[in-house]
Structure formats: structure tokens, C-alpha cells
Short mmCIF file of N, CA and C and ligand atoms in Angstrom, two decimals:
data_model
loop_
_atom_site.label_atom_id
_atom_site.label_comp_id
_atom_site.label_asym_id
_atom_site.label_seq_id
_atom_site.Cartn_x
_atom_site.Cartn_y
_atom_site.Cartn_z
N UNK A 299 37.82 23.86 31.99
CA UNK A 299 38.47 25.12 32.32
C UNK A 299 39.97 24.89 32.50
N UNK A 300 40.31 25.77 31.65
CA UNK A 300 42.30 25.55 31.81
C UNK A 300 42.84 27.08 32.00
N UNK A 301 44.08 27.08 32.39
CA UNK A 301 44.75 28.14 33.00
C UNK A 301 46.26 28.29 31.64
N UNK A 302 46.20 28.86 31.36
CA UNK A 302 47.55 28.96 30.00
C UNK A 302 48.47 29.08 30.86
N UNK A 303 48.83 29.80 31.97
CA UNK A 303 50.14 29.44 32.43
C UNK A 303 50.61 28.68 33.50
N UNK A 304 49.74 27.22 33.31
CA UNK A 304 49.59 26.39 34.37
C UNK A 304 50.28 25.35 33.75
N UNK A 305 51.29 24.96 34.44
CA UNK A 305 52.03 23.75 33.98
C UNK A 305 51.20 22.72 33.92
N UNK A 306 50.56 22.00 34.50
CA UNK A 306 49.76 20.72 34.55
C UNK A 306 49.17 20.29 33.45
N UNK A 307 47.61 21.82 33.55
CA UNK A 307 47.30 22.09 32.45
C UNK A 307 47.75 22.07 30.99
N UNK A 308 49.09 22.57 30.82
CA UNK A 308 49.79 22.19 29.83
C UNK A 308 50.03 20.65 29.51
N UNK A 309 50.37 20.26 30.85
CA UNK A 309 50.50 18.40 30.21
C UNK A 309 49.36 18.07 30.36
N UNK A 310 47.79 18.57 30.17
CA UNK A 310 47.05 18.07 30.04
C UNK A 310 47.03 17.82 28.85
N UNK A 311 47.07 19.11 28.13
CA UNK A 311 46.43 19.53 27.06
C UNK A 311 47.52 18.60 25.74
N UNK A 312 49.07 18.42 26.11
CA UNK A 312 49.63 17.73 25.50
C UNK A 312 51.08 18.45 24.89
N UNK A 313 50.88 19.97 25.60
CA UNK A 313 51.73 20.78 24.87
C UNK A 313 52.38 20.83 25.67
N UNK A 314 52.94 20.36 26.91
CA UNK A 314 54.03 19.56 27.51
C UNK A 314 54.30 18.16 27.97
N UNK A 315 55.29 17.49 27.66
CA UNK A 315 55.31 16.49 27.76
C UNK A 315 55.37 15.88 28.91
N UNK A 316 55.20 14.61 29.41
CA UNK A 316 55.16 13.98 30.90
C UNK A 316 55.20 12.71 30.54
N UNK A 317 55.60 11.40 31.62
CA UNK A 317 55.35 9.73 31.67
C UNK A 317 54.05 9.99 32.07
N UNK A 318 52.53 9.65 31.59
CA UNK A 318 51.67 9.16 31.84
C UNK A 318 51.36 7.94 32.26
N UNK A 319 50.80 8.01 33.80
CA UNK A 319 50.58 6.28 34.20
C UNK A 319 49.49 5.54 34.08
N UNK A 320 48.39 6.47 34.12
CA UNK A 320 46.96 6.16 33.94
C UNK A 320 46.37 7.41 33.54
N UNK A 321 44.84 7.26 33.09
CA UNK A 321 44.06 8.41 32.54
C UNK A 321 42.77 8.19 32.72
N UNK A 322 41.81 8.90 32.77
CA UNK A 322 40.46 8.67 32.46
C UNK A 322 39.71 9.71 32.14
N UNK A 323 38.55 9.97 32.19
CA UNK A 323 37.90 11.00 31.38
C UNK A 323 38.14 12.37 32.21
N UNK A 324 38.52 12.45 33.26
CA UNK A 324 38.60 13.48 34.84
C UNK A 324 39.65 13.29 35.27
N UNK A 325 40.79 12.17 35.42
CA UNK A 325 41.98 12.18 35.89
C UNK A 325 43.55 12.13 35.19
N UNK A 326 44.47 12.90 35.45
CA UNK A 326 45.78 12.12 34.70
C UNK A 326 46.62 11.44 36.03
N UNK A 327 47.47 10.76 35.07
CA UNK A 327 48.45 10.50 36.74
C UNK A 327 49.88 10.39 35.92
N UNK A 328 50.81 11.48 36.54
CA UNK A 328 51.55 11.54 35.61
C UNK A 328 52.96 10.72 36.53
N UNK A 329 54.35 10.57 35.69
CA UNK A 329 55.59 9.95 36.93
C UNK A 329 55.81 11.61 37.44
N UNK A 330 56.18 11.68 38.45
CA UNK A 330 56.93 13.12 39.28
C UNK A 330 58.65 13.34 38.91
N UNK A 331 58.59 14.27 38.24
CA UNK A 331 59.86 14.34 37.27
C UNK A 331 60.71 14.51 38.46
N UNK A 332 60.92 14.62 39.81
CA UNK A 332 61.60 14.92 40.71
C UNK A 332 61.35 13.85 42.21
N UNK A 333 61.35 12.38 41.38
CA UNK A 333 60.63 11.29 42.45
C UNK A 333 61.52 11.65 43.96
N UNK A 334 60.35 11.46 44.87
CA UNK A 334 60.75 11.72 46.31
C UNK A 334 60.86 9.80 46.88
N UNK A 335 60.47 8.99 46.12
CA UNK A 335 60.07 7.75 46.64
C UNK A 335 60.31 6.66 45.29
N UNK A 336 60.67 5.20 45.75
CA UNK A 336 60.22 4.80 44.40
C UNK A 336 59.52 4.66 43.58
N UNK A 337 58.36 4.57 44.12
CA UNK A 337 56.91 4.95 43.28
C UNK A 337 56.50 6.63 43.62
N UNK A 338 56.77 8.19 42.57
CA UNK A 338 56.36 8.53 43.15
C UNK A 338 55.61 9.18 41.82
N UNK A 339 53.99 9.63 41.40
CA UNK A 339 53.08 9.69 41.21
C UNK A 339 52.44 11.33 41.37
N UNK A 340 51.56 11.79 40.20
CA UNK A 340 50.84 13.24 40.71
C UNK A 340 49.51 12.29 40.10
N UNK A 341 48.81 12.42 40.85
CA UNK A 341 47.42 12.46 40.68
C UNK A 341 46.63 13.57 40.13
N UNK A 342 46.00 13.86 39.23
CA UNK A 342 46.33 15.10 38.52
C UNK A 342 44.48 15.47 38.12
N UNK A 343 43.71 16.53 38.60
CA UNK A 343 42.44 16.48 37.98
C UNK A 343 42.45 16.97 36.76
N UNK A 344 41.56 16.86 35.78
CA UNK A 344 41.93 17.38 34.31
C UNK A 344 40.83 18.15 34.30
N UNK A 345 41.00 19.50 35.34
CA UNK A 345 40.05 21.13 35.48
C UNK A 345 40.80 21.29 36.12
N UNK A 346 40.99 23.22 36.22
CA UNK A 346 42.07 23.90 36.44
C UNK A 346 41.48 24.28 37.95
N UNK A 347 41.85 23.36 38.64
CA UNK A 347 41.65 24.01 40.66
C UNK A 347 42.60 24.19 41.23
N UNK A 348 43.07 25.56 41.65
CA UNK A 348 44.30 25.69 42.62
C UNK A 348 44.49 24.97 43.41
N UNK A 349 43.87 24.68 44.42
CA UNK A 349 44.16 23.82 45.35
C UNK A 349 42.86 23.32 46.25
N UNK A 350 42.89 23.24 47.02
CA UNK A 350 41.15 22.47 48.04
C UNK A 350 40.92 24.07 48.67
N UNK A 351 41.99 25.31 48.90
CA UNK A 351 41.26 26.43 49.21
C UNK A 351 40.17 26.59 48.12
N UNK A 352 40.53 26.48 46.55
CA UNK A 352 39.74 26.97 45.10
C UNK A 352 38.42 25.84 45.52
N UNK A 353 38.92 24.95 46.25
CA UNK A 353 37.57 23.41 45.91
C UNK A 353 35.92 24.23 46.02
N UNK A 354 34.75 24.24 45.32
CA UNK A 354 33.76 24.31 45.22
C UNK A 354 32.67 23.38 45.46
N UNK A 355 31.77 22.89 46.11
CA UNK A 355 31.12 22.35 46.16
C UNK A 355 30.59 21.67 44.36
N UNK A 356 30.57 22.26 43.79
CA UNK A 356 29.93 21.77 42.47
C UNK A 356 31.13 20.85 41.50
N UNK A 357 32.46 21.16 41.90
CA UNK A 357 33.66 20.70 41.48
C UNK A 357 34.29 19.24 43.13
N UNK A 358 33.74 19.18 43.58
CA UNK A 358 34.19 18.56 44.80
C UNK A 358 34.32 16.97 44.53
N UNK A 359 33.42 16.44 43.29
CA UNK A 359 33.54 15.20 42.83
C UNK A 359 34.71 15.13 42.69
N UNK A 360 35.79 15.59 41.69
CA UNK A 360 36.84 15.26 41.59
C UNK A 360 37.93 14.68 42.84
N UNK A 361 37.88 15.06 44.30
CA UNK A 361 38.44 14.30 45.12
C UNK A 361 38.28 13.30 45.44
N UNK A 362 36.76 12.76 45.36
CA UNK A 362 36.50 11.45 45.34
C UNK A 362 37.20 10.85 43.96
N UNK A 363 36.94 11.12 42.41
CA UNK A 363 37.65 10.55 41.72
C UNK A 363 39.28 10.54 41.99
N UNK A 364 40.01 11.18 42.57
CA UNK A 364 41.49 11.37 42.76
C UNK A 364 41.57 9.94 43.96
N UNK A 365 40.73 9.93 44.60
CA UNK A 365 40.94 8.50 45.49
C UNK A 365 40.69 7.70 44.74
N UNK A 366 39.73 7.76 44.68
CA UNK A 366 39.47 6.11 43.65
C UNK A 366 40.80 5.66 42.19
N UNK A 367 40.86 6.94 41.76
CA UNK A 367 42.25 6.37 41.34
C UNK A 367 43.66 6.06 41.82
N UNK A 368 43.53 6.71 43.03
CA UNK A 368 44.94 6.06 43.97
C UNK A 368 44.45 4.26 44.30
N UNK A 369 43.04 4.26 44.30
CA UNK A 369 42.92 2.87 44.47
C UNK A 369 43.45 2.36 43.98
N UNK A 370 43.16 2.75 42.92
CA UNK A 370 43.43 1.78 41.55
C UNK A 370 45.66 1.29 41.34
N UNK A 371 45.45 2.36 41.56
CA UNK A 371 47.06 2.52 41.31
C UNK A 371 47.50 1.69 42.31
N UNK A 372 46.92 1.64 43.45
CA UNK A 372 47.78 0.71 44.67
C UNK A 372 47.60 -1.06 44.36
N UNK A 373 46.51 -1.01 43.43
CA UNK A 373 45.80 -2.41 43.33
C UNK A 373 46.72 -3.22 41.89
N UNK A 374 47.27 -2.20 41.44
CA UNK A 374 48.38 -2.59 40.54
C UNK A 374 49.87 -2.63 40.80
N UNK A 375 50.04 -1.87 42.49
CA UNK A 375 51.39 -2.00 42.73
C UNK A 375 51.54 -3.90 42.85
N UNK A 376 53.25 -4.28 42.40
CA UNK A 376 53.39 -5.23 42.77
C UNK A 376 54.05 -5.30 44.10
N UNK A 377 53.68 -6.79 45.30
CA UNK A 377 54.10 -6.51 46.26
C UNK A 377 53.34 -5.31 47.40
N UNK A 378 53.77 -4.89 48.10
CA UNK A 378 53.21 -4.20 49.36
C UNK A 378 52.47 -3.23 48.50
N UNK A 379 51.20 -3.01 48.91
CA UNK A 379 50.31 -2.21 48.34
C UNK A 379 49.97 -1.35 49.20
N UNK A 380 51.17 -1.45 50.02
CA UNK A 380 51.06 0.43 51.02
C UNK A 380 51.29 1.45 49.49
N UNK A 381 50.43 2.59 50.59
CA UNK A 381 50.72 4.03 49.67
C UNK A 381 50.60 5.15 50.41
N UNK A 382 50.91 6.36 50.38
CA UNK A 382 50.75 7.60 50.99
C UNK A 382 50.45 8.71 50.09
N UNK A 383 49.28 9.19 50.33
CA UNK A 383 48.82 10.30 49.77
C UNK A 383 49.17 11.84 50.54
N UNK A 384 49.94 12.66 49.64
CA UNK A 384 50.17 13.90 50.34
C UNK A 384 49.53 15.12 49.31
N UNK A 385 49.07 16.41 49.63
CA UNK A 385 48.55 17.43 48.99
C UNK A 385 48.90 18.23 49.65
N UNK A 386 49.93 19.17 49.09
CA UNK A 386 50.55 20.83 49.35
C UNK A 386 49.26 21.38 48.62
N UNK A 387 48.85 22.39 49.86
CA UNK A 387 47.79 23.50 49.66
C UNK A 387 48.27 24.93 50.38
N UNK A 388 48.97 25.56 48.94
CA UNK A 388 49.40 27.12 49.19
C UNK A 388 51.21 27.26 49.65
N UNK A 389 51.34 28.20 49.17
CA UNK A 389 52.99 27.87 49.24
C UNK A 389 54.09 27.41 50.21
N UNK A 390 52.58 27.95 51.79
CA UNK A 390 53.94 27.80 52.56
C UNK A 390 54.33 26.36 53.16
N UNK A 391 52.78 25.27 52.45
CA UNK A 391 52.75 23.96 53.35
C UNK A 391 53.60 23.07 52.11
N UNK A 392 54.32 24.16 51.12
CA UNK A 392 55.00 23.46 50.08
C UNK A 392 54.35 23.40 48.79
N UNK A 393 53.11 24.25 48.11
CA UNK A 393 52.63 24.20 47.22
C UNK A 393 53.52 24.88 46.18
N UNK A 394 53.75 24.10 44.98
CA UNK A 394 54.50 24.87 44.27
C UNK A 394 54.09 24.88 42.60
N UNK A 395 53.16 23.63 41.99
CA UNK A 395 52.64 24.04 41.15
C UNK A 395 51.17 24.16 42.12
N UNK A 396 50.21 25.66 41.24
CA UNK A 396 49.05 25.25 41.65
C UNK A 396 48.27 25.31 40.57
N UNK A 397 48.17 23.90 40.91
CA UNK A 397 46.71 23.25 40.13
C UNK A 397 46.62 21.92 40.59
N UNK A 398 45.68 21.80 41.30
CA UNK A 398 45.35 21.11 42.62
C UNK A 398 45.99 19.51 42.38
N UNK A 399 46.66 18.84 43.15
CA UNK A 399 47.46 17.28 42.61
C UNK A 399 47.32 16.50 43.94
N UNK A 400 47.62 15.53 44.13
CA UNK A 400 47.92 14.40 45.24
C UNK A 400 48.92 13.65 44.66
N UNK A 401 50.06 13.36 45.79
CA UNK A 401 51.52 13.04 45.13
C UNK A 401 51.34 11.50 45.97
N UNK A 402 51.20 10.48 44.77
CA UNK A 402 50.97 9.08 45.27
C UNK A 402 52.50 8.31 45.93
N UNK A 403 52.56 8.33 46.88
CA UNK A 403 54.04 7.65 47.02
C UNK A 403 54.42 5.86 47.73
N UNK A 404 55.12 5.40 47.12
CA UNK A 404 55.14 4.06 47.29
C UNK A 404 56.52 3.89 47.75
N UNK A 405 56.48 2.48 47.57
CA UNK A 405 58.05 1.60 47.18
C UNK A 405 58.97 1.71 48.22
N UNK A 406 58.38 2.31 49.61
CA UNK A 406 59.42 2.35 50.42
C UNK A 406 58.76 2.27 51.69
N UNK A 407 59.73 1.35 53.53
CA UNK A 407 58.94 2.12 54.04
C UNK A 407 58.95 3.58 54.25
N UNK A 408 57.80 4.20 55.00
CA UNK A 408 57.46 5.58 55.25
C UNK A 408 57.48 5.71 56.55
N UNK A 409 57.97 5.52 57.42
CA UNK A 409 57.56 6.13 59.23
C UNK A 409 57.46 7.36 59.41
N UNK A 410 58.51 8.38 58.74
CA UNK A 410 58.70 9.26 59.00
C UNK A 410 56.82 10.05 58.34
N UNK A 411 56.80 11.15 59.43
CA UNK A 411 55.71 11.95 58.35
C UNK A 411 55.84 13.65 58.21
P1 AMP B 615 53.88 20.55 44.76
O1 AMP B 615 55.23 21.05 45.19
O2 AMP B 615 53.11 19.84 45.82
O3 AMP B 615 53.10 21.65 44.08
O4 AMP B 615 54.16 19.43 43.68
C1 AMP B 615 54.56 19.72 42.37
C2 AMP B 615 55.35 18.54 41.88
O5 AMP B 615 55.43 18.63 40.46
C3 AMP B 615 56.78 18.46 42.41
O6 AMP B 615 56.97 17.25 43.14
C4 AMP B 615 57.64 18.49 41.13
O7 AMP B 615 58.74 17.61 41.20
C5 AMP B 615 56.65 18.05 40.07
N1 AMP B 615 56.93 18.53 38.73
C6 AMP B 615 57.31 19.77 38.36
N2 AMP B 615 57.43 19.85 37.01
C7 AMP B 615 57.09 18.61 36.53
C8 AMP B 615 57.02 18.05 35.21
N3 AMP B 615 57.31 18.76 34.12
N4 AMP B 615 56.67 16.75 35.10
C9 AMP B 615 56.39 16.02 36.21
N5 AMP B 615 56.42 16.50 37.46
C10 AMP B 615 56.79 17.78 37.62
ZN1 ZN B 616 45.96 24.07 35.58
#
């Protein structure tokens, strides 16, 4: 299921472009054209879910796959294999594309939250 005027969706599909970091049959992980961090990362499901309000029980696998690929991604950072996972859900906690993401962030410390 895809959304035509969903940006993501679009770099799913290929008809916008993005740095792809990893992929798999359910996930993209694209670079964040607007890095907040040095490593900074969208974890990206490849089905069109607004956000964890849209989450369904029958679609709910995908958060477990969105971790398991932050695993992955941390297990390839070189050096400190800290990471921070953040998810804007709805505009006012900062959601601004919706189609549901986790923004992987590295490369720095983080105290602040
Ligand atoms: P959010 O504000 O949580 O919805 O996150 C959306 C993120 O998408 C922001 O951090 C943007 O910098 C990022 N973004 C917007 N357009 C693009 C794009 N074309 N390629 C990669 N990242 C993008
Ligand atoms: Zn979408």
C-alpha cells in the first residue's frame, strides 16, 4: 500500500531520489537530507503508515523489523556503537513527513534529550 503524495513512498518506489544505507524486503534506511547528528538515518517501513496513531495490530510487525534494523546499523557503526532512536508522531511532537520513520542518530555525544 502506497500513498502518491507521500514523499517516502516516492523514494520507495524510486521516483525520488535518496542515499540509501540499507534495504530489505520491509525496510529502507535512507541518509536524512537535513542531518541533525553525524550519523543521522530514517528508518523507513516500505507500507504506507502515518504514524504508530495509523499502527494496526496486523501491520505492527514492522516495528519490530525497524529495530532489528537499527540493530543492525549500530553493529556496523565504527567505534561507539551508541545510537538514539527518535519517532515524531503527528505534527505537533514534530511530525512532518507522515509516513511512519525512526530517525537513527549517532556520531555524537547525546545528553541532551
Ligand atoms: P519528521 O520531521 O520526524 O517527519 O522527519 C522527516 C525527516 O525527513 C526530516 O528530518 C527531514 O530532514 C527528512 N527529509 C525530508 N525530505 C527528505 C529527502 N528528500 N530525503 C531525505 N530526508 C528527507
Ligand atoms: Zn508513504
Amino acid at each position: 500500500m502506497s500513498s502518491h503524495d507521500c514523499l517516502f513512498c516516492k523514494i520507495i518506489s524510486g521516483d525520488i531520489s535518496a542515499t540509501v544505507v540499507d534495504q530489505n524486503d520491509d525496510i529502507l534506511v535512507i541518509k536524512d537530507i537535513h542531518p541533525k547528528a553525524p550519523i543521522h538515518y530514517l528508518i523507513i517501513p516500505k507500507i504506507h503508515i502515518k504514524n504508530i496513531q495509523d499502527l494496526q495490530e496486523e501491520n505492527s510487525r514492522y516495528i519490530a523489523k525497524m529495530m532489528l534494523m537499527a540493530k543492525k546499523l549500530s553493529q556496523k557503526l565504527s567505534g561507539d556503537q551508541s545510537f538514539r532512536l527518535i519517532m515524531n508522531n503527528g505534527a505537533q511532537a514534530g511530525q512532518s513527513v507522515f509516513h511512519m520513520h525512526c530517525h537513527f542518530l549517532s556520531g555524537k555525544v547525546m545528553n541532551d534529550f
